[in-house]
Coordinates of C-alpha atoms in Angstrom, one line a residue:
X14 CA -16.5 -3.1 4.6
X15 CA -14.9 -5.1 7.0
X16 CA -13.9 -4.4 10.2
X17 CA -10.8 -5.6 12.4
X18 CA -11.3 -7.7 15.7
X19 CA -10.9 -5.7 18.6
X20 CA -10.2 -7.3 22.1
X21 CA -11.0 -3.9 23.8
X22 CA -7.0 -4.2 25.2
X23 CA -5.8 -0.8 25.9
X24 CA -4.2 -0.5 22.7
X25 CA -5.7 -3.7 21.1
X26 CA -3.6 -5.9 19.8
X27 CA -5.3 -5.9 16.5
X28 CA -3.7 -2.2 16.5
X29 CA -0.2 -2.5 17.9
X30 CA 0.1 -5.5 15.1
X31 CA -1.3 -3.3 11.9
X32 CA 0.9 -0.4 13.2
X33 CA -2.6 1.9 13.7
X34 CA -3.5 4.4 16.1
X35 CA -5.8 2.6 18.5
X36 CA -9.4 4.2 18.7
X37 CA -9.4 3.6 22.3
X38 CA -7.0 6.4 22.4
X39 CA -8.3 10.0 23.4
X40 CA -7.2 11.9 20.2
X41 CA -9.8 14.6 20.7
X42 CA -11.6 14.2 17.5
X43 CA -14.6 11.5 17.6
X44 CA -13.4 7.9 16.6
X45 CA -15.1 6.0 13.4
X46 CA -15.9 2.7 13.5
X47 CA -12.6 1.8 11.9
X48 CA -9.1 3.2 12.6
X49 CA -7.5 6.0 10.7
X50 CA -5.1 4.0 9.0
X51 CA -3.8 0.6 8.6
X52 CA 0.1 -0.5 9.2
X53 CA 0.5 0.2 5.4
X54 CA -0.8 3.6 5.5
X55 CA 1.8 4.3 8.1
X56 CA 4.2 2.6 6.5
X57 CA 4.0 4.4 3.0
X58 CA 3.8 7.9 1.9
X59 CA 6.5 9.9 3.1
X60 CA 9.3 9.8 0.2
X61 CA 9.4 11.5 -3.4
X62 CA 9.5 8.6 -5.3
X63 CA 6.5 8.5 -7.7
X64 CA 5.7 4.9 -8.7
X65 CA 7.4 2.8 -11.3
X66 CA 6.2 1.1 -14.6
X67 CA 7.8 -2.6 -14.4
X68 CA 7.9 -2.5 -18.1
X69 CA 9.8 0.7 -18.5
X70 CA 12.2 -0.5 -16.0
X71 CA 16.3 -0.6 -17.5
X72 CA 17.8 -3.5 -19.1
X73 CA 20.3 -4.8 -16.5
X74 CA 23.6 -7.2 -18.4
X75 CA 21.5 -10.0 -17.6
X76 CA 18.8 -8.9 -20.0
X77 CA 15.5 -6.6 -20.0
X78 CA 14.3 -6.8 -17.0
X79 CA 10.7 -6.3 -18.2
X80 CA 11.3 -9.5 -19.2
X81 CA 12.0 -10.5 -15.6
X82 CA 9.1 -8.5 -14.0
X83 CA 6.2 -10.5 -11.7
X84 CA 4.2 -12.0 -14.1
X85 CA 1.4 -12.6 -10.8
X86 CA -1.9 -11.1 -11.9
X87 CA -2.9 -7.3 -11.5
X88 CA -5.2 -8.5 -9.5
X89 CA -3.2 -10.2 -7.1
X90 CA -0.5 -6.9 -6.9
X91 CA -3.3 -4.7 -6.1
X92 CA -4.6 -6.9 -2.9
X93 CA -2.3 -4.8 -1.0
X94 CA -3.4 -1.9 -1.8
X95 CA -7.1 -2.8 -2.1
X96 CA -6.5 -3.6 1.7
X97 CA -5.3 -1.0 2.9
X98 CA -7.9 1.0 1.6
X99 CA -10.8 -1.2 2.7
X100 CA -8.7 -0.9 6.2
X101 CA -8.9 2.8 6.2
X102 CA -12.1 4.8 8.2
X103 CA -15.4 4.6 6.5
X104 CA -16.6 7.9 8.4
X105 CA -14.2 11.0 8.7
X106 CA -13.8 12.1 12.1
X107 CA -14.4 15.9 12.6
X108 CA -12.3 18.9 14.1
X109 CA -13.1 21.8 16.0
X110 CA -14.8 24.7 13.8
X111 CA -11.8 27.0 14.2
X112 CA -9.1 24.6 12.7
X113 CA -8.8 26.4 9.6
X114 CA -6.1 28.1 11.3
X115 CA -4.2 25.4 11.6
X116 CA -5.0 24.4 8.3
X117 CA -3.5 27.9 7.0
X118 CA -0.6 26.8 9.6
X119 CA 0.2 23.7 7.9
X120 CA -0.1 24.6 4.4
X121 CA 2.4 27.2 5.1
X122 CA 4.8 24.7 6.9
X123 CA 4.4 22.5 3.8
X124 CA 5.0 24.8 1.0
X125 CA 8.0 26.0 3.1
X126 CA 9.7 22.9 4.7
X127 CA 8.3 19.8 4.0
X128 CA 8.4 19.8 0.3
X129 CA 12.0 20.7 0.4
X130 CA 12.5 17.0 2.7
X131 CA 11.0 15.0 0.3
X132 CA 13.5 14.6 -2.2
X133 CA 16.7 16.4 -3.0
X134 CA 17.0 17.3 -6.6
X135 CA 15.2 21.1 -7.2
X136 CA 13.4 20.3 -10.5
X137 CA 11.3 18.0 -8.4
X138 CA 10.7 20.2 -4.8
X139 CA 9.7 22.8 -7.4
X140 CA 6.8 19.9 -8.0
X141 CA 5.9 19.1 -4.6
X142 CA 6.2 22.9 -3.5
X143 CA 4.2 24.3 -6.7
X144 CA 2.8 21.3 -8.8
X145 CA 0.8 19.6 -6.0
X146 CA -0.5 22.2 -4.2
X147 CA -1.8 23.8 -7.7
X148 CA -3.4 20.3 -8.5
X149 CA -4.9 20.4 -5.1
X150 CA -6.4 23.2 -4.9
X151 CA -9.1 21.6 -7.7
X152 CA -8.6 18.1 -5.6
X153 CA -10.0 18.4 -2.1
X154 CA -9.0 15.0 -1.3
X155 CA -5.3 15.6 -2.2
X156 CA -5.1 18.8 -0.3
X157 CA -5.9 16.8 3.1
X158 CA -3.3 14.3 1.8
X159 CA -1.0 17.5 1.3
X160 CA -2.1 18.2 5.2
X161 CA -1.4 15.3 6.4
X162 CA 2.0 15.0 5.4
X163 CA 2.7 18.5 6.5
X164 CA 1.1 17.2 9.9
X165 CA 3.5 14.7 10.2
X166 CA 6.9 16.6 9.3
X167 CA 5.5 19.0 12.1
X168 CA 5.5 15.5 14.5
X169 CA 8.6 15.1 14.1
X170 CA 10.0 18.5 14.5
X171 CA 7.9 20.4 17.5
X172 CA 7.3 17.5 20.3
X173 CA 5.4 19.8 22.0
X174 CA 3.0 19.6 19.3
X175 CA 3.1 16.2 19.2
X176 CA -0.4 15.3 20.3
X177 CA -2.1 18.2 17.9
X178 CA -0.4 17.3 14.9
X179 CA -0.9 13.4 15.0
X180 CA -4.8 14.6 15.5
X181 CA -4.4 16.5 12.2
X182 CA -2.9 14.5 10.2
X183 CA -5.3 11.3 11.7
X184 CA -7.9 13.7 10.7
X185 CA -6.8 15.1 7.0
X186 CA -5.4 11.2 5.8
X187 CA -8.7 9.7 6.5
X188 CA -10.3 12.1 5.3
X189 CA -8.3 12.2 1.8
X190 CA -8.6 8.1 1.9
X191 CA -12.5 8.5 2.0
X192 CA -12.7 10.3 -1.2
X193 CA -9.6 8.5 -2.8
X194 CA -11.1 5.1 -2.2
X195 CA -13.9 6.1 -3.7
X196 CA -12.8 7.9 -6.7
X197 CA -11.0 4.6 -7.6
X198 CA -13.5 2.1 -7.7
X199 CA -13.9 3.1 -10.7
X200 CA -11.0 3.1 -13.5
X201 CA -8.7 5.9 -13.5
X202 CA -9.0 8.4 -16.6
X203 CA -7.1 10.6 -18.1
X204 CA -9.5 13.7 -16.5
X205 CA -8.2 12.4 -12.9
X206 CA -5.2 10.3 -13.2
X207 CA -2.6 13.2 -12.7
X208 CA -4.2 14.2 -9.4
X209 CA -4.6 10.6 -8.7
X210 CA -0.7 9.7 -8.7
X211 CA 0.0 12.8 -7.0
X212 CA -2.2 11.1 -4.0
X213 CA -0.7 7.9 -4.4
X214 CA 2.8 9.4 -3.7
X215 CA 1.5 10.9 -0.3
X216 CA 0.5 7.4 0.6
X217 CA 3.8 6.3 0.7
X218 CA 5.5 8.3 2.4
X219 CA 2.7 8.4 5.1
X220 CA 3.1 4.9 5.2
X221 CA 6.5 5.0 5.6
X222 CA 6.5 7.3 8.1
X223 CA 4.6 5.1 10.7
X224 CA 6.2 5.2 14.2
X225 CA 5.9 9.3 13.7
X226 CA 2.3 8.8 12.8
X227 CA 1.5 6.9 16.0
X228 CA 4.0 8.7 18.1
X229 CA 6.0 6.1 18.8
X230 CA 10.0 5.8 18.2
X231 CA 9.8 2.1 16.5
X232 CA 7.2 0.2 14.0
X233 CA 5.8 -2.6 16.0
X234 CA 6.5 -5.2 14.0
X235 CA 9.1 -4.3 11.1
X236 CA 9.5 -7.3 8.8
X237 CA 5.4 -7.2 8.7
X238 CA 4.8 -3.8 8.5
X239 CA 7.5 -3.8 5.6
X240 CA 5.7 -6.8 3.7
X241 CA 2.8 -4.2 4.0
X242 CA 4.4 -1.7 2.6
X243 CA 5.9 -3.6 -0.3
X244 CA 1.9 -4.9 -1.2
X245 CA 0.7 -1.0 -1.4
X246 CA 3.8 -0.3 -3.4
X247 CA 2.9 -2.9 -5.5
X248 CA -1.1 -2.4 -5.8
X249 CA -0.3 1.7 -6.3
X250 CA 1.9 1.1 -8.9
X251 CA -0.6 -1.6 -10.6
X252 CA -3.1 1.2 -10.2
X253 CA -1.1 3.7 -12.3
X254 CA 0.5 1.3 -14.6
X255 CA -1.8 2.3 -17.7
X256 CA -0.4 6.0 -17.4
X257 CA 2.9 5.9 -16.2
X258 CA 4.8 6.3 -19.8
X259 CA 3.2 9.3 -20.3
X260 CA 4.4 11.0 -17.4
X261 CA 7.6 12.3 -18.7
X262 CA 4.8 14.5 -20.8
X263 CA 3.6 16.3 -17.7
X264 CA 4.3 18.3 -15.2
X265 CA 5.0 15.9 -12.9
X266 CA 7.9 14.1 -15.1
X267 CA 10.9 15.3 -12.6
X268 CA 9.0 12.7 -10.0
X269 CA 10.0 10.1 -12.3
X270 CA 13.7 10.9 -13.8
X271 CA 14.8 12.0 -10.1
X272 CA 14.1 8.3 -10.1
X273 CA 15.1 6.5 -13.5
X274 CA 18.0 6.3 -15.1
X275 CA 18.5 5.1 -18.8
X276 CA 19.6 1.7 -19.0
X277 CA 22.8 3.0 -21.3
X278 CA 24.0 4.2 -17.8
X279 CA 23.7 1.7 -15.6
X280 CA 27.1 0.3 -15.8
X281 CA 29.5 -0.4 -13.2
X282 CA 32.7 1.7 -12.9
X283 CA 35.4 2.6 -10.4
X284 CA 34.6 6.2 -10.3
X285 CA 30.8 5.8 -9.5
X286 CA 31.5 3.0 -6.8
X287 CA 34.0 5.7 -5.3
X288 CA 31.2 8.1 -4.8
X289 CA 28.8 5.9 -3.6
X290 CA 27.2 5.5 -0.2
X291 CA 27.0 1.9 -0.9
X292 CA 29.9 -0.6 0.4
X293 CA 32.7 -0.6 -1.6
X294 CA 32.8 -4.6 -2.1
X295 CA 28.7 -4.2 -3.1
X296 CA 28.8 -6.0 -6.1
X297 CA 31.0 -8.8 -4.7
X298 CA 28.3 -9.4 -2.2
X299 CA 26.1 -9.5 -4.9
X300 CA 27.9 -12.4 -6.7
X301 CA 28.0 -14.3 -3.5
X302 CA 24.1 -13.7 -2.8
X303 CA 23.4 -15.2 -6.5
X304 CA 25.6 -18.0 -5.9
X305 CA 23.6 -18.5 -2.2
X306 CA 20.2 -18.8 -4.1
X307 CA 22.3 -20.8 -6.7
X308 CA 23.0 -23.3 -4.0
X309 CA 19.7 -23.2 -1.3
X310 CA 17.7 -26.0 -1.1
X311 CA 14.1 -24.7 -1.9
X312 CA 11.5 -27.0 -0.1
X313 CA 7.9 -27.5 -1.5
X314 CA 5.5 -24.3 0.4
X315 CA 2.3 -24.4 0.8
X316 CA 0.8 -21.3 0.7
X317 CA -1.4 -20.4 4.4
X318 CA -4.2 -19.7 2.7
X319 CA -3.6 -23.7 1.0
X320 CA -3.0 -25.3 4.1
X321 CA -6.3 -24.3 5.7
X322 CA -7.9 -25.6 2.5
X323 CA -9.3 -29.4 2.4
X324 CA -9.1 -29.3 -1.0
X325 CA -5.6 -30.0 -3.4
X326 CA -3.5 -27.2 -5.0
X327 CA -0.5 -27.9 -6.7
X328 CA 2.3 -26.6 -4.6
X329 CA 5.2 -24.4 -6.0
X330 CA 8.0 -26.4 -7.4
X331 CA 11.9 -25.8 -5.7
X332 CA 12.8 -24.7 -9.6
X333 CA 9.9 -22.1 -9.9
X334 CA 11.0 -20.8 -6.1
X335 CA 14.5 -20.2 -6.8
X336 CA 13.8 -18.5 -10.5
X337 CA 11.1 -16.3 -8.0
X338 CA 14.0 -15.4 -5.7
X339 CA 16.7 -14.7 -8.8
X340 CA 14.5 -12.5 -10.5
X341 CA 14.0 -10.5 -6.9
X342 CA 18.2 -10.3 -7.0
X343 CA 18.1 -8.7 -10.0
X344 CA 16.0 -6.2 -9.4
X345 CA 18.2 -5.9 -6.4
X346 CA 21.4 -5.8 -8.0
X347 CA 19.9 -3.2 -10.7
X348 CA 19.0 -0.3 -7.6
X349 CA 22.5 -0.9 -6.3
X350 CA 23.3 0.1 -10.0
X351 CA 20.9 3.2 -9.5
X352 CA 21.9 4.0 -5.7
X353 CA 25.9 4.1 -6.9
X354 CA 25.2 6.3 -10.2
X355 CA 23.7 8.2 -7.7
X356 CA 26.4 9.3 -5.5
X357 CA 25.3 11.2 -2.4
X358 CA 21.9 12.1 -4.0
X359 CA 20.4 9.1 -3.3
X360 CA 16.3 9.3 -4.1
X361 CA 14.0 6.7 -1.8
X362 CA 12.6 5.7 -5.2
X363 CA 16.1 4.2 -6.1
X364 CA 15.9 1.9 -2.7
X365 CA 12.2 1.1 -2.8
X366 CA 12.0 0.3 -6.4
X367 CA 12.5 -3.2 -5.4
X368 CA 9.6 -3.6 -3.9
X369 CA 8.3 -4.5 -7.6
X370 CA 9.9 -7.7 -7.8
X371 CA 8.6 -8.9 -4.8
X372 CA 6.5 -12.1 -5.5
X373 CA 3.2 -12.7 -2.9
X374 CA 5.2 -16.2 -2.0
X375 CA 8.6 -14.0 -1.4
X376 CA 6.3 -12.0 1.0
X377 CA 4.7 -15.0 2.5
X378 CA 8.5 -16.3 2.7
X379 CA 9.1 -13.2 4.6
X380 CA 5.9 -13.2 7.4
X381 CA 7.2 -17.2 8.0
X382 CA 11.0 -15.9 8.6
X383 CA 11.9 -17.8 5.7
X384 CA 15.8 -18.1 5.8
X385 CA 16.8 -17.0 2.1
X386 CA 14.1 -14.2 2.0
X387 CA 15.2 -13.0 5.6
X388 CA 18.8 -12.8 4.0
X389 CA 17.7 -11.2 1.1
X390 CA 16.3 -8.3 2.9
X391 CA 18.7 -7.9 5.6
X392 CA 20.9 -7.1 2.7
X393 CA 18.4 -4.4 1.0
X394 CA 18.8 -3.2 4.5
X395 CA 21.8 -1.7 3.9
X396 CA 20.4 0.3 0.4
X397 CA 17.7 1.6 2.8
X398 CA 20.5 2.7 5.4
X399 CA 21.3 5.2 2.3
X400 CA 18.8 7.3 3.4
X401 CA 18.6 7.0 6.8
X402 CA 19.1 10.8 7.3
X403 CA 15.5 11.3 5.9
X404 CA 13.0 12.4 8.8
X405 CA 10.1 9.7 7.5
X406 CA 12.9 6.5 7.1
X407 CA 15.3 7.5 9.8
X408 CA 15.9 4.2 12.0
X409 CA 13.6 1.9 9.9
X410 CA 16.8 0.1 8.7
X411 CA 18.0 -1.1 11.8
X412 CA 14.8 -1.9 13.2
X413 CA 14.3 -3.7 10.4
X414 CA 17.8 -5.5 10.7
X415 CA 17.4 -6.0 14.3
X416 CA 13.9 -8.1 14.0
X417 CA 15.7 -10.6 11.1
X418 CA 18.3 -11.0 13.6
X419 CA 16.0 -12.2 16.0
X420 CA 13.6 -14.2 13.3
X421 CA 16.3 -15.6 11.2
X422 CA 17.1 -19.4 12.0
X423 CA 20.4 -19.4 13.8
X424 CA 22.5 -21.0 10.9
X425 CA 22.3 -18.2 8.9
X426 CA 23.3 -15.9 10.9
X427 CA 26.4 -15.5 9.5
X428 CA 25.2 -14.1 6.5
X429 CA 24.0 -10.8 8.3
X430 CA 27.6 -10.2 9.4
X431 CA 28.0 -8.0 6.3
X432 CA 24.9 -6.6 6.5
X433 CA 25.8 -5.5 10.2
X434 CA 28.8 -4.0 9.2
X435 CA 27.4 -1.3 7.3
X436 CA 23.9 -0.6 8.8
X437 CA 24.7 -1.0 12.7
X438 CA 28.6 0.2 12.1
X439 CA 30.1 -3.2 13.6

């Protein structure tokens, strides 16, 4: 299991970078070897959405987009996630004997307030506020996950509380990530796999719900920790692939249509772009975005992980970079399609849904402050400003916006003018 560097900085900057809570920190509980969480486990659990299957996802004018979908390995789109959980506490750090009051306290908060926050249609709060809690009482491991996020609701609600519910939730996540991570090294069967996705929603939104989770009002570093939350997206939703279809046949299937919308509907019409939260002109910022990656002038990238290697690799041709970043627009334009069906009930699985597209080299783009992946995401900015208002997103959008300003190269700045307009209001 390995372990980050620590340069015994007070936090270290191993910590501050990965978004984790720094073990140097008094939290009250004793400290494993590793930290509770990595940057993508702060980055990731807190919204409904459940995870998507690539291959169920809607046919767009352009053609079936499962046709379009990452054709990297599954091995490759479940690094991220295979990360994370090698990044999470080997040992489970311990609470006083008498916390089973606060246990009580925070299952009742959770069965009472936070699963109402987590999405808004009823038919699936009625799953996070009966469903889940049924599932874990069978699960130990998704009942701290259930904790945890109740924890964190609580964080951002009573500041008072502050310190005693980041120790709780510290405590109930890793404890739920010990179990998890070991339930999946092996393959997921049909006896667990329910249970097992139920989890795997928790992890995003606890991931997304990093600066709560350390206390602090900003992520540290928001185009990274967002690259880290695409990877888990991506290796959670590789995880569940083989049993995502069936789904709709479960209890669970509101998760999912809260989510999906038949590809007979995703059309583009007056009245829907009326009611949308999106910019008006959307779609013509979408023509002029394809006809930017039309026109870009892809260099030959070597990979990091190439350049410290003696040996050759054939490097990624311009061609094969631009179809890369065209298939990623698509995917874009197709949750725009979803966000405006959706009117003002806009579901964080609409927005983060294109986190599936999202190449390793479109990451990598994004770590090097690539220009045309920076502008790509400063636009998806704006989707994610859609649901700003939610407790575990609020301000992530112009965080993120405001670190692309600063990374982008100056002569492309003008194409976050737009972006601007609609996320920071001028």
């Amino acid at each position: 299991m390995a372990v980050r560097n620590c340069d015994e900085k007070y936090p270290c900057t191993n910590c501050t970078k990965h978004a984790i809570q720094c073990s140097y920190v008094d939290r009250g509980i004793s400290t494993p070897a590793e930290s509770p969480a990595t940057g993508s486990e702060s980055l990731a659990s807190s919204y409904v959405p459940s995870l998507l299957n690539i291959e169920s996802y809607p046919a767009t004018p352009a053609g079936n987009l499962a046709g379009l979908g990452d054709a990297k390995p599954k091995s490759e789109r479940r690094s991220g996630l295979l990360q994370f959980l090698s990044d999470s506490p080997v040992e489970t750090p311990t609470l006083n004997e008498d916390d089973w009051a606060s246990d009580l306290e925070l299952m009742h908060h959770y069965c009472t307030a936070t699963c109402n926050t987590l999405t808004i249609r009823e038919d699936s709060r009625h799953v996070w506020r009966i469903v889940l809690p049924m599932e874990a009482y069978s699960n130990k491991y998704l009942m701290h996950g259930l904790l945890a996020l109740s924890a964190l609701h609580r964080v951002s609600l009573f500041p008072t509380q502050k310190a005693k519910n980041i120790k709780a939730s510290a405590y109930h996540q890793a404890a739920g990530l010990k179990e998890f991570r070991e339930l999946i090294s092996s393959p997921v069967d049909p006896s667990n796999w329910q249970p097992v996705f139920c989890f795997a929603s928790m992890v995003m939104v606890h991931v997304c719900a990093s600066p709560i989770r350390l206390g602090e009002d900003r992520w540290p570093a928001p185009i990274s920790n967002m690259v880290e939350l695409f990877s888990v997206v991506q290796g959670l939703q590789t995880l569940m692939e083989p049993w995502l279809r069936s789904l709709r046949r479960t209890r669970l299937a509101p998760l999912v249509n809260c989510v999906w919308i038949e590809s007979e509907m995703l059309i583009t019409s007056p009245a829907t772009v009326h009611q949308s939260l999106l910019p008006p002109d959307i779609q013509t910022r979408i023509a002029q975005l394809h006809r930017f990656i039309d026109d870009y002038p892809f260099p030959y990238i070597q990979p990091q992980s190439e350049q410290d290697s003696s040996a050759s690799h054939e490097l990624p041709c311009p061609a094969e970079h631009r179809t890369d970043y065209k298939r990623s627009l698509l995917f874009f334009e197709n949750s725009t399609r979803q966000i405006e069906l959706a009117g003002p009930h806009v579901e964080v699985g609409m927005v983060l849904m294109w986190a599936y597209s999202l190449s390793k080299q479109f990451r990598d783009d994004l770590e090097a402050s690539h220009p045309a992946a920076l502008v790509l995401l400063s636009h998806w900015c704006v989707l994610l400003h859609t649901v700003n208002d939610l407790w575990f997103i609020k301000g992530t959008s112009v965080q993120l916006l405001e670190d692309i300003e600063i990374k982008i190269n100056p002569g492309f700045r003008e194409w976050l003018v737009w972006p601007r307009r609609w996320v920071f209001g001028k």
